[in-house]
Tab-separated table of C-alpha atoms in Angstrom:
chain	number	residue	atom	x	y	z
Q	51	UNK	CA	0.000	0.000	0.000
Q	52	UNK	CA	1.798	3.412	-0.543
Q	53	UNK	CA	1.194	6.615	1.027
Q	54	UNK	CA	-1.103	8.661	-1.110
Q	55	UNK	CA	0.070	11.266	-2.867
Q	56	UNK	CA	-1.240	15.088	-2.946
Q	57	UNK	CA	-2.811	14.167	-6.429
Q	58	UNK	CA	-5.812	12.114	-5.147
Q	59	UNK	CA	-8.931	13.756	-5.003
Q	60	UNK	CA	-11.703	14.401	-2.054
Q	61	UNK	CA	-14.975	11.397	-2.959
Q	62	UNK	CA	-17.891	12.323	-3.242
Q	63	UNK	CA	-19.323	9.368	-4.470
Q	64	UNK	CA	-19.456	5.273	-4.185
Q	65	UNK	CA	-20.990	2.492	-6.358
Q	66	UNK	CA	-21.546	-1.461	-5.481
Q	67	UNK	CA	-23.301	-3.654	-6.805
Q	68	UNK	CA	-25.871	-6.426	-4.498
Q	69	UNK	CA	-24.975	-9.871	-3.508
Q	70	UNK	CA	-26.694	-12.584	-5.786
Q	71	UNK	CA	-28.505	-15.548	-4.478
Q	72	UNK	CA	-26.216	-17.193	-7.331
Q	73	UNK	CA	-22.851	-16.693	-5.404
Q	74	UNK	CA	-23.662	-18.762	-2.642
Q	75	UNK	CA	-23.151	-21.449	-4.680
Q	76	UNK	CA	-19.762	-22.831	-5.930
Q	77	UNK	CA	-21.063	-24.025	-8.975
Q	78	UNK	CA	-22.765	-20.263	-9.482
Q	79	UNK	CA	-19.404	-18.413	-8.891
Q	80	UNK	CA	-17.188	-20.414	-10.799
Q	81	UNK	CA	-15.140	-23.357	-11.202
Q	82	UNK	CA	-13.265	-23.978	-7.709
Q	83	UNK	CA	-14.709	-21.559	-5.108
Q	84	UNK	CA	-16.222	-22.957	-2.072
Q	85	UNK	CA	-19.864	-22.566	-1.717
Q	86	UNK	CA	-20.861	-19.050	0.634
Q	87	UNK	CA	-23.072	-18.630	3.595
Q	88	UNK	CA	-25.185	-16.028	1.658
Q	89	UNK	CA	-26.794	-14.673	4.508
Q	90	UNK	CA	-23.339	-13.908	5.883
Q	91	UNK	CA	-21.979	-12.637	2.668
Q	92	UNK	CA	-24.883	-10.205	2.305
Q	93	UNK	CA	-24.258	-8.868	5.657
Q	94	UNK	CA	-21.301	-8.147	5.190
Q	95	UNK	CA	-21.896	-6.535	2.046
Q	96	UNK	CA	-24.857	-4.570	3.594
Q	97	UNK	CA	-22.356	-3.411	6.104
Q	98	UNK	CA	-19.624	-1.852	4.132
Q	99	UNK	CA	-22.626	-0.331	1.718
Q	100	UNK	CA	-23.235	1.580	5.345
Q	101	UNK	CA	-20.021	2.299	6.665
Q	102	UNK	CA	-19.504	4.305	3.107
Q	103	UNK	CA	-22.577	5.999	3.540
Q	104	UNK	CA	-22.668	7.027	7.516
Q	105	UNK	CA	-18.902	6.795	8.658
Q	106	UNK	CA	-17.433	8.558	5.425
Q	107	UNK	CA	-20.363	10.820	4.337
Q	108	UNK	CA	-20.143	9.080	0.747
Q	109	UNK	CA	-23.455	9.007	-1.407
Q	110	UNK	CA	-23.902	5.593	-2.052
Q	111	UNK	CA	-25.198	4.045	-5.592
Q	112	UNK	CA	-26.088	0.100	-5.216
Q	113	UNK	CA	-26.508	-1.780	-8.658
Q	114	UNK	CA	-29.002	-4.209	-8.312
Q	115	UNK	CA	-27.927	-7.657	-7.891
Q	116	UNK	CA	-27.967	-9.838	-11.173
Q	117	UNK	CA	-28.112	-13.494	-10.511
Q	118	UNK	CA	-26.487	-14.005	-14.173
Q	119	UNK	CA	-23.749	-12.329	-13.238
Q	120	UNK	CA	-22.878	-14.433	-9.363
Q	121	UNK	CA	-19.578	-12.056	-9.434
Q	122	UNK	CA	-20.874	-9.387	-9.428
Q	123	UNK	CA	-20.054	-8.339	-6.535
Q	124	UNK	CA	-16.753	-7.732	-7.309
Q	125	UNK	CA	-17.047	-4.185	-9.504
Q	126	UNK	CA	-14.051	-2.651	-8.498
Q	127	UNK	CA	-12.558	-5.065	-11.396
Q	128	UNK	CA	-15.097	-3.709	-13.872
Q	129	UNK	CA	-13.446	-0.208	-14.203
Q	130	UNK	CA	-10.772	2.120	-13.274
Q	131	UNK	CA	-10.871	5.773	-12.137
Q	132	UNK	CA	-9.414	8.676	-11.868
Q	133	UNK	CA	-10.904	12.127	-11.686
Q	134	UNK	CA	-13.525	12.073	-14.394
Q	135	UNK	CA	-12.424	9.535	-16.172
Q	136	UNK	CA	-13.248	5.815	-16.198
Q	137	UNK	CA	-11.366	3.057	-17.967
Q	138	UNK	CA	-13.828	0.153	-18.453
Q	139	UNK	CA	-12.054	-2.601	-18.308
Q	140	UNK	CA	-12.002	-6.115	-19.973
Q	141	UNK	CA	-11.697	-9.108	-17.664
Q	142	UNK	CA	-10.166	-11.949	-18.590
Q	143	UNK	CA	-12.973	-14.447	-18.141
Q	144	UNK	CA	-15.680	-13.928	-21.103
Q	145	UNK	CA	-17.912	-15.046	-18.305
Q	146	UNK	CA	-17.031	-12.024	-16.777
Q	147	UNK	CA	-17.112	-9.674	-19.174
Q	148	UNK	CA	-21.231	-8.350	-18.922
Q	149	UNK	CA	-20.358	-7.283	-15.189
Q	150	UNK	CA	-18.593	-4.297	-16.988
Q	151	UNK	CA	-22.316	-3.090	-18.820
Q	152	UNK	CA	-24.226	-1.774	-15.691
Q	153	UNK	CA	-20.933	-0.329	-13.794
Q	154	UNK	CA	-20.964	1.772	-17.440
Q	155	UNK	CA	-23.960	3.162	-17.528
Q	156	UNK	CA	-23.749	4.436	-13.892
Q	157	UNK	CA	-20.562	6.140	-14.263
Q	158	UNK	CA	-21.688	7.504	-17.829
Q	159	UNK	CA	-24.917	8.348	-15.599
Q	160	UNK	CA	-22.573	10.214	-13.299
Q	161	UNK	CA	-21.098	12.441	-15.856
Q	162	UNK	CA	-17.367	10.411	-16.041
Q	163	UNK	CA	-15.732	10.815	-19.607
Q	164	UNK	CA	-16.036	6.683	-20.519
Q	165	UNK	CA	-13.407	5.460	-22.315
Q	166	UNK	CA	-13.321	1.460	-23.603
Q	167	UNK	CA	-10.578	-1.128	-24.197
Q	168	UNK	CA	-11.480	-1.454	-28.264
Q	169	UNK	CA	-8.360	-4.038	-28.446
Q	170	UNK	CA	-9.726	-7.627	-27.942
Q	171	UNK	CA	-6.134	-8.761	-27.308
Q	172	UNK	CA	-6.318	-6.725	-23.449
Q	173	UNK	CA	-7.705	-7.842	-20.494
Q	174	UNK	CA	-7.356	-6.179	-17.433
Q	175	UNK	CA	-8.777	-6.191	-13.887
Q	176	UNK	CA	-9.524	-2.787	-11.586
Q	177	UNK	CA	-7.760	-4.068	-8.819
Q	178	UNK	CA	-4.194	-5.246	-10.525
Q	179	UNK	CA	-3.848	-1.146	-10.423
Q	180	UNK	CA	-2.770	0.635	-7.637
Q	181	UNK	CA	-3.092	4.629	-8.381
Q	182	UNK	CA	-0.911	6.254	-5.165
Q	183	UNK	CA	-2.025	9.978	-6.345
Q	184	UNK	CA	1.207	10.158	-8.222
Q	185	UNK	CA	1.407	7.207	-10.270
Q	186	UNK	CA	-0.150	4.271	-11.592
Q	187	UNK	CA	1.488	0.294	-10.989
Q	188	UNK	CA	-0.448	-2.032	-12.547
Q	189	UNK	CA	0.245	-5.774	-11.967
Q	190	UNK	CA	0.523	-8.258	-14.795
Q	191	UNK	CA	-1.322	-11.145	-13.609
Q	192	UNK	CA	-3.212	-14.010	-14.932
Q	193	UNK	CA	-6.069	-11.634	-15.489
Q	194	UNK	CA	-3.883	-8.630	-16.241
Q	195	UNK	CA	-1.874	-8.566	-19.442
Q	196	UNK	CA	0.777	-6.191	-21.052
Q	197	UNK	CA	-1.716	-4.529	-23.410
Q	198	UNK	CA	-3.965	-4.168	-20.795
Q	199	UNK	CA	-1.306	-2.311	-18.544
Q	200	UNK	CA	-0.047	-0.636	-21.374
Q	201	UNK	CA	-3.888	0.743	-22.272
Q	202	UNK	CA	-3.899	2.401	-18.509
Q	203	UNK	CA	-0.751	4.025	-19.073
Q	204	UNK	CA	-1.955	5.706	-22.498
Q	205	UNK	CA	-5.495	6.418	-20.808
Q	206	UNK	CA	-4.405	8.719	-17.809
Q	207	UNK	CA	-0.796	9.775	-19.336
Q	208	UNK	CA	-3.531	11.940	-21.643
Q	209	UNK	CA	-6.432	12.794	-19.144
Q	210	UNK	CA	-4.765	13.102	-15.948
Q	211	UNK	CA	-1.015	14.316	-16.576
Q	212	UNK	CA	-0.079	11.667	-13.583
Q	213	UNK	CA	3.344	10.090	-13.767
Q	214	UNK	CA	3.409	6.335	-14.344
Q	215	UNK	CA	6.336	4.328	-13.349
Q	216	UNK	CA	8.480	3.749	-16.554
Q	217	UNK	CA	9.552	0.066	-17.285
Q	218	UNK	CA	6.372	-1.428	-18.251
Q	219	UNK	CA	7.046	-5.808	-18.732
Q	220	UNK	CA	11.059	-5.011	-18.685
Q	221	UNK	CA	10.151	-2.708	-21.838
Q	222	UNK	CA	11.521	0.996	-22.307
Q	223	UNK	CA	8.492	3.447	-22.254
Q	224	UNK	CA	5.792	5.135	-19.841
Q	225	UNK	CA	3.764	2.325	-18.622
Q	226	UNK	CA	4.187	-0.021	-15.145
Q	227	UNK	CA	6.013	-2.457	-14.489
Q	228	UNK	CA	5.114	-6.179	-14.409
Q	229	UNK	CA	3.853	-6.596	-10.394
Q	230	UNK	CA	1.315	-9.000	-8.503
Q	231	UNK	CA	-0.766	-6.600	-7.065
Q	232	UNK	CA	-2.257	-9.175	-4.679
Q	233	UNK	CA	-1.723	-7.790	-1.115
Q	234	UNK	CA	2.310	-8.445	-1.668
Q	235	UNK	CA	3.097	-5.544	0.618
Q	236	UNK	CA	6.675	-5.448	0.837
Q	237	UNK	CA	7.601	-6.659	-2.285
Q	238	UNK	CA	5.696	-4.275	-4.288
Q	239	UNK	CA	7.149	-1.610	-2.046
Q	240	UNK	CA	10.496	-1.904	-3.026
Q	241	UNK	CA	10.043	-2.417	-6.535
Q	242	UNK	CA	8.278	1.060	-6.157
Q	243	UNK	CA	11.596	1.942	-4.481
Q	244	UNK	CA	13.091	1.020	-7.890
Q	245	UNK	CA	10.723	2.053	-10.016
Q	246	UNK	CA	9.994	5.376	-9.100
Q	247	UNK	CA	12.352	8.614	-7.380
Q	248	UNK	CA	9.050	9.498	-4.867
Q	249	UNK	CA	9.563	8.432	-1.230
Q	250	UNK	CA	6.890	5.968	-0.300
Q	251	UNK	CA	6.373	5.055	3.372
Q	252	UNK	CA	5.529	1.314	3.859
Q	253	UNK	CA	3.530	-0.366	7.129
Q	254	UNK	CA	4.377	-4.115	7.169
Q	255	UNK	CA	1.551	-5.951	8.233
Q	256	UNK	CA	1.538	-9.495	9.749
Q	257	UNK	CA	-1.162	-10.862	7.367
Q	258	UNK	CA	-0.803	-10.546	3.369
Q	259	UNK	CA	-4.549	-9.386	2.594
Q	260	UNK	CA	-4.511	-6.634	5.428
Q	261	UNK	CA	-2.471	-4.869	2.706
Q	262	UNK	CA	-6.017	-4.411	0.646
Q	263	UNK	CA	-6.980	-1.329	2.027
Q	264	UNK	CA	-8.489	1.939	0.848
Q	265	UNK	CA	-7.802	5.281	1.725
Q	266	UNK	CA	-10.433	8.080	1.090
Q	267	UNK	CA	-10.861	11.499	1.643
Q	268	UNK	CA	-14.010	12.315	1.864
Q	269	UNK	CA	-15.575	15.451	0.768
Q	270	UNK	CA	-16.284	16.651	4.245
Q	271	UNK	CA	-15.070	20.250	5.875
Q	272	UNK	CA	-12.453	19.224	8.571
Q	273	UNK	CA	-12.424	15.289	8.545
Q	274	UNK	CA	-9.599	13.718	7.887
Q	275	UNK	CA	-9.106	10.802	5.503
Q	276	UNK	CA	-10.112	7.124	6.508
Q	277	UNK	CA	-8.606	4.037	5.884
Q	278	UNK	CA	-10.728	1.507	5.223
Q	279	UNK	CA	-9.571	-2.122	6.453
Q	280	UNK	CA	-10.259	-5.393	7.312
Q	281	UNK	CA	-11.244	-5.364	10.455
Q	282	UNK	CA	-9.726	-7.502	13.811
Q	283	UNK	CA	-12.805	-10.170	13.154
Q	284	UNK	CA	-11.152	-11.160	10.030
Q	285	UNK	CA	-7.353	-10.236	10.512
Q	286	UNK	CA	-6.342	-9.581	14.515
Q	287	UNK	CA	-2.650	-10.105	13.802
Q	288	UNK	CA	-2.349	-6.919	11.107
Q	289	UNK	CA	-4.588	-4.965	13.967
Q	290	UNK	CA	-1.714	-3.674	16.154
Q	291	UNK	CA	0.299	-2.939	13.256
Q	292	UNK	CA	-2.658	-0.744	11.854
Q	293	UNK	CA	-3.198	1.607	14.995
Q	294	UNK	CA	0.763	3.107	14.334
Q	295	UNK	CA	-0.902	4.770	11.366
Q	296	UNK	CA	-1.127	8.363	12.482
Q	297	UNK	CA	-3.404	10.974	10.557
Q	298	UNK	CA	-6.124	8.552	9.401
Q	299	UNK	CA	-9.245	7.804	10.701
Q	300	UNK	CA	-9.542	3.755	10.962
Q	301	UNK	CA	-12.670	2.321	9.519
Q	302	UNK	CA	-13.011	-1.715	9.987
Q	303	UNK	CA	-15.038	-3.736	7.873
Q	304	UNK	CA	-15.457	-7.721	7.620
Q	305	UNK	CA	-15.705	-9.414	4.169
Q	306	UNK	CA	-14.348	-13.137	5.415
Q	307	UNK	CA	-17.422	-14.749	3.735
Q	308	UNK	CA	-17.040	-12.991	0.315
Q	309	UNK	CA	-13.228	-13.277	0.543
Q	310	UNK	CA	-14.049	-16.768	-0.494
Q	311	UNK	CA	-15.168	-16.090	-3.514
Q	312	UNK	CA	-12.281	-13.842	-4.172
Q	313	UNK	CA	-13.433	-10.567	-2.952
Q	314	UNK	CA	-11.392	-8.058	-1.409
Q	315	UNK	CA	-11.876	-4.467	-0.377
Q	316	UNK	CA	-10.559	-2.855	-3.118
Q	317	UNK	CA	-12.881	-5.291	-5.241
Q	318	UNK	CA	-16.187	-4.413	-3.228
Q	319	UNK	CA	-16.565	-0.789	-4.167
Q	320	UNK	CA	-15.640	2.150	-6.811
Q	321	UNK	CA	-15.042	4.894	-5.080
Q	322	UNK	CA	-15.420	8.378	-7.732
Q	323	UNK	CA	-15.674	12.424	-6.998
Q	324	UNK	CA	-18.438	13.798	-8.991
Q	325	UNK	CA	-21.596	15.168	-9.165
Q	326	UNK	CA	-24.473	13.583	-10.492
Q	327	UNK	CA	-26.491	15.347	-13.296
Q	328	UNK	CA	-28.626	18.029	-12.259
């Protein structure tokens, strides 16, 4: 997780999308996840839809669940933002790829300048990109690939003016270089340390998916930013670490249910600073 930089912008705004009866199921979500407690998984869910809204002021936009789609869920892979612009992604499973039609029409809804990945060779998912409020690292992963990376890197070198890290797959050129973006905390740190000449702090945390956190600053007169995290329900060991964080207000959430059918924080929600149409 690196320290945000001065570049990232006050939310107004978050969107997620419902739970699905269909994710319960194993068979529903895909080929090797574990079935869900649904009634768990919806809780938690309903939770973090109200910790958005009440602990950090956001307005808060829920998609309706689609039992076609049992991922769902997981929107923050569907698109990636920055100011008012949204990349709409392509994920890697076809299966996938109509969770990307709804999370489009709300942020076109919303008044975000929509751009598309036209090339059918890309595929990339939301959360293999970390945006620090400097510069983008995007992770090439299994559902992450080169042109995919490469496609962020053209997309907010134009609309943003934010710096990318240069190095992109061992490759000369503006773009990111080839990370796992999967909670690997220290690792990623120091190839940041390589990668880039900004000073990032770094918290090590016992546990590898207490790294999935997000940081917001709301729009609010006077309140500082949050940091939401997995709470000491799901992760007690990363807990301790957590509280040395000075500045932040800390905002615990549980998603242990969904985490089985690979959610994680950053997956959960899109967090955006706009205004809707009048």
């Amino acid at each position: 997780m690196g320290t945000p930089g001065e570049g990232l912008g006050r939310c107004s705004h978050a969107l997620i999308r419902g739970v699905p009866e269909s994710l319960a199921s194993g068979e529903g979500a895909g080929a090797g996840l574990p079935a869900l407690d649904l009634a768990k998984a919806q809780r938690e869910h309903g939770v973090l839809g109200g910790k958005l809204r009440q602990r950090l002021g956001l307005q808060l936009l829920e998609l309706p669940p689609e039992e076609s789609l049992p991922l769902g869920p997981l929107l923050g892979d569907t698109a990636v933002i920055q100011g008012d612009t949204a990349l709409i992604t392509r994920p890697w499973s076809p299966a996938r790829r109509p969770e990307v039609d709804g999370v489009r029409k709300a942020l076109h809804d919303l008044g975000l300048r929509i751009v598309e990945m036209a090339d059918e060779n890309a595929t990339l998912d939301g959360t293999d990109v970390l945006f620090t409020g400097r510069e983008f690292f995007v992770g090439l992963s299994k559902w992450t690939n080169h042109r995919g990376a490469e496609i962020v890197a053209d997309t907010f070198r134009v609309s943003s003016g934010a710096s990318l890290g240069e190095g992109l797959g061992g490759q000369p050129g503006p773009g990111a270089e080839a990370l796992r973006l999967e909670c690997c905390l220290f690792p990623l740190h120091q190839a940041m340390a390589v990668l880039t000449d900004h000073p990032y702090a770094s918290l090590t945390l016992p546990d590898d998916a207490a790294a999935d956190c997000l940081f917001l600053r709301p729009g609010l007169p006077g309140v500082p930013p949050f940091l939401l995290h997995r709470g000491g329900g799901d992760l007690p060991n990363s807990q301790e670490a957590l509280q040395k964080l000075s500045d932040v207000t800390l905002v615990p959430v549980s998603c242990s249910e969904l985490e089985k059918a690979g959610a994680g924080l950053s997956s959960l929600c899109l967090v955006l600073s706009t205004r809707p149409h009048s």
